[in-house]
Tab-separated table of C-alpha atoms in Angstrom:
chain	number	residue	atom	x	y	z
N	1	UNK	CA	7.175	-36.035	10.356
N	2	UNK	CA	6.372	-32.445	9.448
N	3	UNK	CA	7.448	-31.551	5.950
N	4	UNK	CA	8.806	-28.025	5.741
N	5	UNK	CA	8.254	-26.356	2.388
N	6	UNK	CA	10.577	-23.418	2.057
N	7	UNK	CA	9.115	-20.277	0.505
N	8	UNK	CA	11.057	-18.380	-2.164
N	9	UNK	CA	12.416	-15.118	-0.688
N	10	UNK	CA	13.212	-12.198	-2.967
N	11	UNK	CA	13.603	-8.430	-2.869
N	12	UNK	CA	12.100	-5.915	-5.285
N	13	UNK	CA	13.000	-2.245	-5.437
N	14	UNK	CA	11.184	0.885	-6.565
N	15	UNK	CA	14.011	3.284	-7.470
N	16	UNK	CA	12.637	6.808	-7.784
N	17	UNK	CA	13.970	9.998	-9.292
N	18	UNK	CA	12.345	13.313	-10.122
N	19	UNK	CA	13.054	14.563	-13.625
N	20	UNK	CA	11.246	17.133	-15.742
N	21	UNK	CA	8.713	17.699	-12.920
N	22	UNK	CA	7.721	14.061	-12.943
N	23	UNK	CA	8.191	11.290	-10.392
N	24	UNK	CA	9.878	8.479	-12.299
N	25	UNK	CA	10.533	4.867	-11.384
N	26	UNK	CA	13.073	2.489	-12.896
N	27	UNK	CA	11.589	-0.522	-14.702
N	28	UNK	CA	13.397	-3.377	-16.360
N	29	UNK	CA	12.363	-5.639	-19.227
N	30	UNK	CA	12.964	-9.114	-17.856
N	31	UNK	CA	15.284	-11.304	-19.915
N	32	UNK	CA	14.503	-14.619	-18.251
N	33	UNK	CA	11.525	-16.661	-17.087
N	34	UNK	CA	9.303	-16.269	-15.173
N	35	UNK	CA	7.640	-13.294	-16.874
N	36	UNK	CA	10.328	-13.036	-19.574
N	37	UNK	CA	9.967	-9.964	-21.852
N	38	UNK	CA	7.589	-8.340	-19.361
N	39	UNK	CA	8.424	-5.077	-17.588
N	40	UNK	CA	8.909	-5.212	-13.826
N	41	UNK	CA	10.563	-3.488	-10.898
N	42	UNK	CA	14.206	-4.570	-10.532
N	43	UNK	CA	14.450	-7.486	-8.151
N	44	UNK	CA	16.215	-10.703	-7.337
N	45	UNK	CA	16.260	-13.771	-5.169
N	46	UNK	CA	17.870	-13.471	-1.743
N	47	UNK	CA	21.321	-15.075	-1.746
N	48	UNK	CA	22.132	-16.016	1.852
N	49	UNK	CA	25.773	-16.769	0.987
N	50	UNK	CA	26.200	-13.213	-0.385
N	51	UNK	CA	23.712	-11.016	1.455
N	52	UNK	CA	24.085	-9.942	5.083
N	53	UNK	CA	20.471	-8.744	5.244
N	54	UNK	CA	17.458	-8.082	3.020
N	55	UNK	CA	18.557	-4.452	2.608
N	56	UNK	CA	21.974	-5.700	1.454
N	57	UNK	CA	20.184	-7.888	-1.103
N	58	UNK	CA	18.231	-4.849	-2.352
N	59	UNK	CA	21.486	-2.855	-2.668
N	60	UNK	CA	23.110	-5.751	-4.569
N	61	UNK	CA	20.199	-5.869	-7.012
N	62	UNK	CA	20.454	-2.102	-7.577
N	63	UNK	CA	24.247	-2.208	-7.989
N	64	UNK	CA	23.652	-4.121	-11.243
N	65	UNK	CA	21.411	-1.325	-12.530
N	66	UNK	CA	22.891	1.938	-11.233
N	67	UNK	CA	26.587	2.780	-11.001
N	68	UNK	CA	26.366	5.068	-7.951
N	69	UNK	CA	25.925	4.276	-4.257
N	70	UNK	CA	22.374	5.120	-3.268
N	71	UNK	CA	21.864	7.489	-0.324
N	72	UNK	CA	18.692	5.722	0.824
N	73	UNK	CA	17.341	2.179	0.489
N	74	UNK	CA	14.443	1.601	2.873
N	75	UNK	CA	11.790	-1.065	3.363
N	76	UNK	CA	8.175	-0.551	2.321
N	77	UNK	CA	6.421	-3.853	3.184
N	78	UNK	CA	6.191	-7.503	2.165
N	79	UNK	CA	4.066	-9.224	-0.474
N	80	UNK	CA	3.452	-12.920	0.066
N	81	UNK	CA	1.349	-15.923	-0.828
N	82	UNK	CA	1.084	-19.089	-2.897
N	83	UNK	CA	-0.039	-17.446	-6.167
N	84	UNK	CA	2.065	-14.339	-6.753
N	85	UNK	CA	4.988	-16.173	-8.409
N	86	UNK	CA	4.659	-19.241	-10.667
N	87	UNK	CA	7.632	-20.840	-8.882
N	88	UNK	CA	5.551	-21.365	-5.725
N	89	UNK	CA	4.873	-19.854	-2.303
N	90	UNK	CA	6.898	-16.656	-2.240
N	91	UNK	CA	7.781	-13.687	-0.083
N	92	UNK	CA	8.911	-10.478	-1.740
N	93	UNK	CA	10.262	-7.733	0.488
N	94	UNK	CA	9.712	-4.413	-1.248
N	95	UNK	CA	12.197	-1.564	-0.818
N	96	UNK	CA	12.250	1.941	-2.216
N	97	UNK	CA	15.331	3.972	-3.059
N	98	UNK	CA	15.953	7.560	-4.106
N	99	UNK	CA	18.356	8.654	-6.858
N	100	UNK	CA	19.686	12.242	-6.958
N	101	UNK	CA	18.530	14.245	-9.970
N	102	UNK	CA	22.046	14.631	-11.418
N	103	UNK	CA	22.630	10.850	-11.304
N	104	UNK	CA	19.734	9.948	-13.558
N	105	UNK	CA	22.151	8.922	-16.326
N	106	UNK	CA	24.113	6.572	-14.076
N	107	UNK	CA	22.183	3.535	-15.309
N	108	UNK	CA	24.249	0.430	-16.047
N	109	UNK	CA	23.107	-0.647	-19.509
N	110	UNK	CA	23.624	-4.198	-20.688
N	111	UNK	CA	22.632	-6.184	-23.755
N	112	UNK	CA	20.385	-8.619	-21.908
N	113	UNK	CA	17.832	-6.442	-20.150
N	114	UNK	CA	16.353	-3.095	-21.214
N	115	UNK	CA	16.067	-0.365	-18.531
N	116	UNK	CA	13.669	2.560	-18.642
N	117	UNK	CA	12.499	5.454	-16.494
N	118	UNK	CA	8.732	5.332	-16.351
N	119	UNK	CA	6.083	7.671	-14.894
N	120	UNK	CA	5.613	6.323	-11.340
N	121	UNK	CA	1.952	7.386	-11.175
N	122	UNK	CA	1.071	5.878	-14.579
N	123	UNK	CA	3.785	3.527	-15.849
N	124	UNK	CA	3.804	3.022	-19.605
N	125	UNK	CA	3.763	-0.764	-19.180
N	126	UNK	CA	1.666	-3.200	-17.181
N	127	UNK	CA	4.148	-4.617	-14.685
N	128	UNK	CA	4.718	-8.339	-14.120
N	129	UNK	CA	3.710	-10.297	-10.976
N	130	UNK	CA	2.111	-7.977	-8.387
N	131	UNK	CA	4.529	-5.160	-9.219
N	132	UNK	CA	1.751	-2.685	-10.071
N	133	UNK	CA	0.573	-3.058	-6.460
N	134	UNK	CA	4.155	-2.886	-5.231
N	135	UNK	CA	4.762	0.358	-7.118
N	136	UNK	CA	1.547	1.867	-5.724
N	137	UNK	CA	2.630	0.903	-2.178
N	138	UNK	CA	6.082	2.448	-2.672
N	139	UNK	CA	4.647	5.700	-4.081
N	140	UNK	CA	2.236	5.855	-1.138
N	141	UNK	CA	5.080	5.393	1.364
N	142	UNK	CA	7.090	8.196	-0.296
N	143	UNK	CA	4.063	10.545	-0.362
N	144	UNK	CA	3.150	9.805	3.256
N	145	UNK	CA	6.664	10.727	4.399
N	146	UNK	CA	6.665	13.964	2.413
N	147	UNK	CA	3.114	14.803	3.612
N	148	UNK	CA	4.405	14.342	7.170
N	149	UNK	CA	6.997	17.058	6.505
N	150	UNK	CA	10.091	14.995	5.659
N	151	UNK	CA	12.227	16.647	2.965
N	152	UNK	CA	13.128	14.410	-0.033
N	153	UNK	CA	16.635	15.903	-0.293
N	154	UNK	CA	18.105	12.636	-1.634
N	155	UNK	CA	16.245	13.319	-4.896
N	156	UNK	CA	18.066	16.613	-5.436
N	157	UNK	CA	21.625	17.319	-6.554
N	158	UNK	CA	24.150	17.920	-3.782
N	159	UNK	CA	23.497	21.669	-3.997
N	160	UNK	CA	20.027	22.935	-4.753
N	161	UNK	CA	17.817	26.013	-4.643
N	162	UNK	CA	14.681	26.282	-2.519
N	163	UNK	CA	12.650	26.516	-5.716
N	164	UNK	CA	14.061	23.158	-6.868
N	165	UNK	CA	13.185	21.686	-3.455
N	166	UNK	CA	9.642	23.053	-3.627
N	167	UNK	CA	9.157	21.695	-7.187
N	168	UNK	CA	10.350	18.242	-6.035
N	169	UNK	CA	7.977	18.218	-3.052
N	170	UNK	CA	5.123	19.380	-5.318
N	171	UNK	CA	5.926	16.660	-7.861
N	172	UNK	CA	5.709	13.974	-5.181
N	173	UNK	CA	2.519	15.345	-3.642
N	174	UNK	CA	0.908	16.027	-7.018
N	175	UNK	CA	-0.233	19.529	-6.028
N	176	UNK	CA	1.262	22.998	-5.804
N	177	UNK	CA	2.211	24.619	-2.522
N	178	UNK	CA	2.100	28.232	-1.401
N	179	UNK	CA	5.659	29.566	-1.737
N	180	UNK	CA	5.706	31.747	1.372
N	181	UNK	CA	4.241	29.154	3.744
N	182	UNK	CA	6.588	26.500	2.315
N	183	UNK	CA	9.588	28.783	2.964
N	184	UNK	CA	8.316	29.587	6.450
N	185	UNK	CA	8.219	25.843	7.253
N	186	UNK	CA	11.789	25.437	6.009
N	187	UNK	CA	13.030	28.190	8.347
N	188	UNK	CA	12.578	25.955	11.377
N	189	UNK	CA	14.142	22.911	9.674
N	190	UNK	CA	17.538	21.687	10.815
N	191	UNK	CA	17.833	19.577	7.640
N	192	UNK	CA	19.068	22.429	5.422
N	193	UNK	CA	22.429	24.214	5.377
N	194	UNK	CA	22.571	27.647	3.701
N	195	UNK	CA	25.589	27.999	1.382
N	196	UNK	CA	27.438	31.155	0.422
N	197	UNK	CA	26.953	30.174	-3.218
N	198	UNK	CA	24.437	31.061	-5.874
N	199	UNK	CA	23.032	29.301	-8.897
N	200	UNK	CA	24.941	30.133	-12.066
N	201	UNK	CA	23.661	31.251	-15.421
N	202	UNK	CA	20.328	32.624	-14.267
N	203	UNK	CA	19.177	36.212	-14.423
N	204	UNK	CA	18.310	36.399	-10.721
N	205	UNK	CA	20.760	33.945	-9.101
N	206	UNK	CA	19.104	31.980	-6.283
N	207	UNK	CA	20.954	30.919	-3.137
N	208	UNK	CA	22.113	27.307	-2.929
N	209	UNK	CA	21.539	24.907	-0.032
N	210	UNK	CA	22.707	21.414	0.897
N	211	UNK	CA	21.447	18.696	3.275
N	212	UNK	CA	22.810	18.898	6.834
N	213	UNK	CA	25.117	16.137	8.103
N	214	UNK	CA	22.492	14.624	10.380
N	215	UNK	CA	19.773	14.673	7.723
N	216	UNK	CA	17.597	11.587	7.472
N	217	UNK	CA	14.503	10.927	5.389
P	1	UNK	CA	25.576	-25.092	-10.517
P	2	UNK	CA	24.363	-22.455	-8.096
P	3	UNK	CA	23.406	-23.843	-4.723
P	4	UNK	CA	20.332	-22.167	-3.314
P	5	UNK	CA	20.274	-21.975	0.463
P	6	UNK	CA	16.765	-21.325	1.658
P	7	UNK	CA	16.394	-18.856	4.521
P	8	UNK	CA	14.105	-19.641	7.444
P	9	UNK	CA	10.977	-17.464	7.261
P	10	UNK	CA	8.984	-16.714	10.396
P	11	UNK	CA	6.537	-14.180	11.781
P	12	UNK	CA	6.672	-12.487	15.185
P	13	UNK	CA	3.897	-10.411	16.687
P	14	UNK	CA	3.767	-7.589	19.216
P	15	UNK	CA	0.226	-7.803	20.627
P	16	UNK	CA	-0.582	-4.610	22.515
P	17	UNK	CA	-3.262	-3.660	24.995
P	18	UNK	CA	-3.696	-0.694	27.295
P	19	UNK	CA	-4.520	-1.602	30.857
P	20	UNK	CA	-4.219	0.392	34.059
P	21	UNK	CA	-2.817	3.361	32.099
P	22	UNK	CA	0.026	1.286	30.782
P	23	UNK	CA	0.878	0.063	27.276
P	24	UNK	CA	1.325	-3.690	27.647
P	25	UNK	CA	2.698	-6.303	25.274
P	26	UNK	CA	2.140	-10.050	25.344
P	27	UNK	CA	5.274	-12.132	25.947
P	28	UNK	CA	5.623	-15.886	26.051
P	29	UNK	CA	8.111	-18.113	27.869
P	30	UNK	CA	9.377	-20.403	25.131
P	31	UNK	CA	8.966	-24.125	25.803
P	32	UNK	CA	11.261	-25.398	23.050
P	33	UNK	CA	14.704	-24.740	21.581
P	34	UNK	CA	16.038	-22.449	20.315
P	35	UNK	CA	15.939	-20.053	23.264
P	36	UNK	CA	13.940	-22.468	25.454
P	37	UNK	CA	12.833	-20.972	28.798
P	38	UNK	CA	13.542	-17.446	27.539
P	39	UNK	CA	10.806	-14.842	27.154
P	40	UNK	CA	9.988	-13.684	23.630
P	41	UNK	CA	7.285	-12.161	21.459
P	42	UNK	CA	4.863	-14.828	20.200
P	43	UNK	CA	6.009	-16.118	16.828
P	44	UNK	CA	6.269	-19.085	14.557
P	45	UNK	CA	7.657	-20.452	11.350
P	46	UNK	CA	5.712	-19.747	8.158
P	47	UNK	CA	3.799	-22.853	7.055
P	48	UNK	CA	3.190	-22.516	3.306
P	49	UNK	CA	0.751	-25.453	3.310
P	50	UNK	CA	-1.403	-23.681	5.927
P	51	UNK	CA	-0.848	-19.951	5.489
P	52	UNK	CA	-2.245	-17.907	2.585
P	53	UNK	CA	0.014	-14.951	3.408
P	54	UNK	CA	2.414	-13.709	6.084
P	55	UNK	CA	-0.463	-11.857	7.781
P	56	UNK	CA	-2.413	-15.128	7.860
P	57	UNK	CA	0.613	-16.748	9.525
P	58	UNK	CA	0.676	-13.978	12.141
P	59	UNK	CA	-3.065	-14.469	12.813
P	60	UNK	CA	-2.522	-18.238	13.127
P	61	UNK	CA	0.232	-17.696	15.690
P	62	UNK	CA	-2.019	-15.334	17.684
P	63	UNK	CA	-5.003	-17.713	17.514
P	64	UNK	CA	-3.015	-20.076	19.759
P	65	UNK	CA	-2.578	-17.330	22.380
P	66	UNK	CA	-5.802	-15.264	22.291
P	67	UNK	CA	-9.335	-16.631	21.942
P	68	UNK	CA	-10.825	-13.600	20.133
P	69	UNK	CA	-10.501	-12.449	16.534
P	70	UNK	CA	-8.194	-9.447	16.447
P	71	UNK	CA	-9.489	-6.258	14.796
P	72	UNK	CA	-6.040	-5.283	13.482
P	73	UNK	CA	-2.911	-7.241	12.535
P	74	UNK	CA	-0.532	-5.067	10.533
P	75	UNK	CA	3.078	-5.321	9.361
P	76	UNK	CA	5.879	-3.346	10.997
P	77	UNK	CA	9.042	-4.390	9.112
P	78	UNK	CA	11.422	-7.303	8.578
P	79	UNK	CA	14.470	-8.432	10.551
P	80	UNK	CA	16.977	-10.536	8.655
P	81	UNK	CA	20.490	-11.892	8.506
P	82	UNK	CA	22.735	-14.878	9.145
P	83	UNK	CA	23.174	-14.390	12.918
P	84	UNK	CA	19.788	-13.554	14.432
P	85	UNK	CA	18.652	-17.192	14.794
P	86	UNK	CA	20.920	-20.144	15.644
P	87	UNK	CA	19.171	-22.242	12.982
P	88	UNK	CA	20.744	-20.168	10.191
P	89	UNK	CA	20.002	-17.318	7.800
P	90	UNK	CA	16.544	-16.107	8.774
P	91	UNK	CA	13.876	-13.588	7.910
P	92	UNK	CA	11.375	-12.567	10.553
P	93	UNK	CA	8.439	-10.441	9.473
P	94	UNK	CA	7.252	-8.439	12.458
P	95	UNK	CA	3.567	-7.595	12.885
P	96	UNK	CA	1.740	-5.668	15.552
P	97	UNK	CA	-1.813	-6.249	16.733
P	98	UNK	CA	-4.206	-4.441	19.052
P	99	UNK	CA	-6.430	-6.093	21.659
P	100	UNK	CA	-9.521	-4.296	23.015
P	101	UNK	CA	-9.322	-3.415	26.711
P	102	UNK	CA	-12.218	-5.684	27.696
P	103	UNK	CA	-10.581	-8.694	25.988
P	104	UNK	CA	-7.413	-8.642	28.070
P	105	UNK	CA	-8.469	-11.858	29.839
P	106	UNK	CA	-9.031	-13.758	26.579
P	107	UNK	CA	-5.583	-15.365	26.742
P	108	UNK	CA	-5.433	-19.067	25.869
P	109	UNK	CA	-3.458	-20.621	28.694
P	110	UNK	CA	-1.721	-23.954	28.263
P	111	UNK	CA	0.587	-26.091	30.383
P	112	UNK	CA	3.550	-25.834	28.028
P	113	UNK	CA	4.193	-22.124	27.655
P	114	UNK	CA	3.654	-19.303	30.164
P	115	UNK	CA	2.024	-16.093	28.883
P	116	UNK	CA	2.369	-12.673	30.478
P	117	UNK	CA	1.403	-9.043	29.865
P	118	UNK	CA	4.559	-6.972	30.185
P	119	UNK	CA	5.212	-3.215	30.176
P	120	UNK	CA	5.884	-2.472	26.478
P	121	UNK	CA	8.269	0.393	27.254
P	122	UNK	CA	10.267	-1.579	29.824
P	123	UNK	CA	9.547	-5.317	29.672
P	124	UNK	CA	10.309	-7.215	32.863
P	125	UNK	CA	12.409	-9.770	30.953
P	126	UNK	CA	15.232	-9.544	28.433
P	127	UNK	CA	13.653	-10.927	25.280
P	128	UNK	CA	15.210	-13.715	23.166
P	129	UNK	CA	16.722	-13.289	19.671
P	130	UNK	CA	16.384	-9.665	18.490
P	131	UNK	CA	12.946	-9.322	20.057
P	132	UNK	CA	13.947	-6.330	22.198
P	133	UNK	CA	14.637	-4.473	18.936
P	134	UNK	CA	11.454	-5.847	17.413
P	135	UNK	CA	9.391	-4.610	20.355
P	136	UNK	CA	10.986	-1.157	20.138
P	137	UNK	CA	10.183	-1.013	16.393
P	138	UNK	CA	6.562	-2.031	17.004
P	139	UNK	CA	6.102	0.547	19.791
P	140	UNK	CA	7.606	3.213	17.514
P	141	UNK	CA	5.206	2.304	14.679
P	142	UNK	CA	2.222	2.522	17.037
P	143	UNK	CA	3.390	5.888	18.458
P	144	UNK	CA	4.061	7.329	15.003
P	145	UNK	CA	0.534	6.503	13.866
P	146	UNK	CA	-1.023	8.029	16.970
P	147	UNK	CA	1.253	11.105	16.702
P	148	UNK	CA	0.000	11.503	13.123
P	149	UNK	CA	-3.542	11.745	14.481
P	150	UNK	CA	-4.822	8.187	13.990
P	151	UNK	CA	-7.154	7.094	16.819
P	152	UNK	CA	-6.255	3.757	18.513
P	153	UNK	CA	-9.924	2.773	18.866
P	154	UNK	CA	-9.112	-0.944	18.575
P	155	UNK	CA	-7.562	-0.739	22.053
P	156	UNK	CA	-10.835	0.407	23.626
P	157	UNK	CA	-13.998	-1.523	24.420
P	158	UNK	CA	-16.760	-1.362	21.813
P	159	UNK	CA	-18.311	1.625	23.605
P	160	UNK	CA	-16.076	4.173	25.282
P	161	UNK	CA	-16.008	7.678	26.718
P	162	UNK	CA	-13.864	10.483	25.324
P	163	UNK	CA	-11.918	10.486	28.589
P	164	UNK	CA	-11.045	6.801	28.091
P	165	UNK	CA	-9.941	7.614	24.535
P	166	UNK	CA	-7.779	10.512	25.725
P	167	UNK	CA	-6.156	8.346	28.442
P	168	UNK	CA	-5.357	5.655	25.863
P	169	UNK	CA	-3.776	8.175	23.470
P	170	UNK	CA	-1.799	9.689	26.373
P	171	UNK	CA	-0.623	6.240	27.469
P	172	UNK	CA	0.726	5.496	23.989
P	173	UNK	CA	2.371	8.892	23.582
P	174	UNK	CA	3.738	8.923	27.133
P	175	UNK	CA	2.587	12.491	27.789
P	176	UNK	CA	-0.620	14.264	28.785
P	177	UNK	CA	-2.720	16.247	26.338
P	178	UNK	CA	-4.794	19.365	26.797
P	179	UNK	CA	-8.401	18.219	27.152
P	180	UNK	CA	-10.053	21.025	25.214
P	181	UNK	CA	-7.703	20.926	22.214
P	182	UNK	CA	-7.967	17.111	22.129
P	183	UNK	CA	-11.782	17.370	22.063
P	184	UNK	CA	-11.616	20.075	19.382
P	185	UNK	CA	-9.553	17.728	17.182
P	186	UNK	CA	-12.094	14.942	17.652
P	187	UNK	CA	-14.945	17.197	16.478
P	188	UNK	CA	-13.701	17.055	12.884
P	189	UNK	CA	-13.055	13.279	13.007
P	190	UNK	CA	-15.326	10.976	11.028
P	191	UNK	CA	-13.974	7.995	13.021
P	192	UNK	CA	-16.315	8.463	15.996
P	193	UNK	CA	-20.045	7.866	16.291
P	194	UNK	CA	-21.890	9.578	19.165
P	195	UNK	CA	-24.258	7.209	21.000
P	196	UNK	CA	-27.421	8.059	22.888
P	197	UNK	CA	-26.001	6.151	25.861
P	198	UNK	CA	-24.117	7.126	28.973
P	199	UNK	CA	-21.583	5.423	31.190
P	200	UNK	CA	-23.218	3.671	34.130
P	201	UNK	CA	-22.379	3.827	37.760
P	202	UNK	CA	-20.536	7.141	37.751
P	203	UNK	CA	-21.576	10.338	39.498
P	204	UNK	CA	-21.452	12.446	36.335
P	205	UNK	CA	-22.301	9.963	33.536
P	206	UNK	CA	-20.208	10.594	30.419
P	207	UNK	CA	-21.526	10.080	26.900
P	208	UNK	CA	-20.476	6.900	25.100
P	209	UNK	CA	-19.024	6.659	21.593
P	210	UNK	CA	-18.131	3.855	19.178
P	211	UNK	CA	-15.890	3.569	16.114
P	212	UNK	CA	-17.566	4.402	12.794
P	213	UNK	CA	-18.070	1.628	10.207
P	214	UNK	CA	-15.360	2.925	7.906
P	215	UNK	CA	-12.814	3.396	10.689
P	216	UNK	CA	-9.275	2.259	9.963
P	217	UNK	CA	-6.116	2.680	12.014
């Protein structure tokens, strides 16, 4: 008779935000074994009796860390094999999620696990398991989308200026862009809605924009 | 005590080739339950005692169908949930693979399961489980890569003409391309190596090319 060994299935999530011109990722100091007291991406074991899908599992994991509903939770890829988790043959499905800039304080603190925003390109801690590779894969996915012309509007507040958008794109790409050609590209985009409102408290108030209804990243 | 219900983990593969100016996908008539006698993408349950990774599982599944080593087996995304497989909560990790044009006859026939090349854009059979969605996701991934300028050289024979390359790209994109601008794009590509050989048996012999060593799709 064929013995079926069931692999462990979990989800891990790279939750990004852009703050102070830096792409940040949420890391958590694990309270329990395996890898207790090590920093890692937030994650958890799939719970078939609770989760309707892997994406639902990723959203459940994040709901324990962030008190707002996330506008985007999307799959990156899987990590799998006999050696990546001491509990045995495991599959981790990696997701990434984007947090709007004005929600960066919506973290759900608890006494068991520490949470921290860390530089996504050079995290301050070595991450547990294969999470350094996972983070690199998630950053690459985000960059590739932005390189291909997708606008990372989910990282901005509900209303934003074009300068804030350009800074966010530049932060993700890690290089500066020519202002006039960037604005020219935006002209043909159906993702932006011009508002009849202007930024407050600045000397030369800039026009505000929001994402269009049909916007997708 | 928390009861852990283990999900079923399997891999499914969309194996593509381009033949007679058509993007084709390999489908198999399932011999066993569930979905016996229905057509589906080739797939199988992960075997942790045999497979070093999910990609290795996908290659194992393909090795039973095709007698050549495949140059590319890459992940598309996962499909998951309680209802997609009658055996219970399941995760399928979908891969796609590319078969060179001159290897299209390297199918491993057996008396149990029928194998067939089917039009990838409009398969001749309704596929079992959620494999119609899986196929659509795999075709989209392939198209997106080619739209982004990647060259699908793995679908061609080892040596090919630029006209064969253009036809293959056009077949995947489903539209014709301007010959001179296509050739101009190729000029700057480091993926192609010009050979000092010409196609045989044609009135105006065309120069042959091969993929460069460092080529990746």
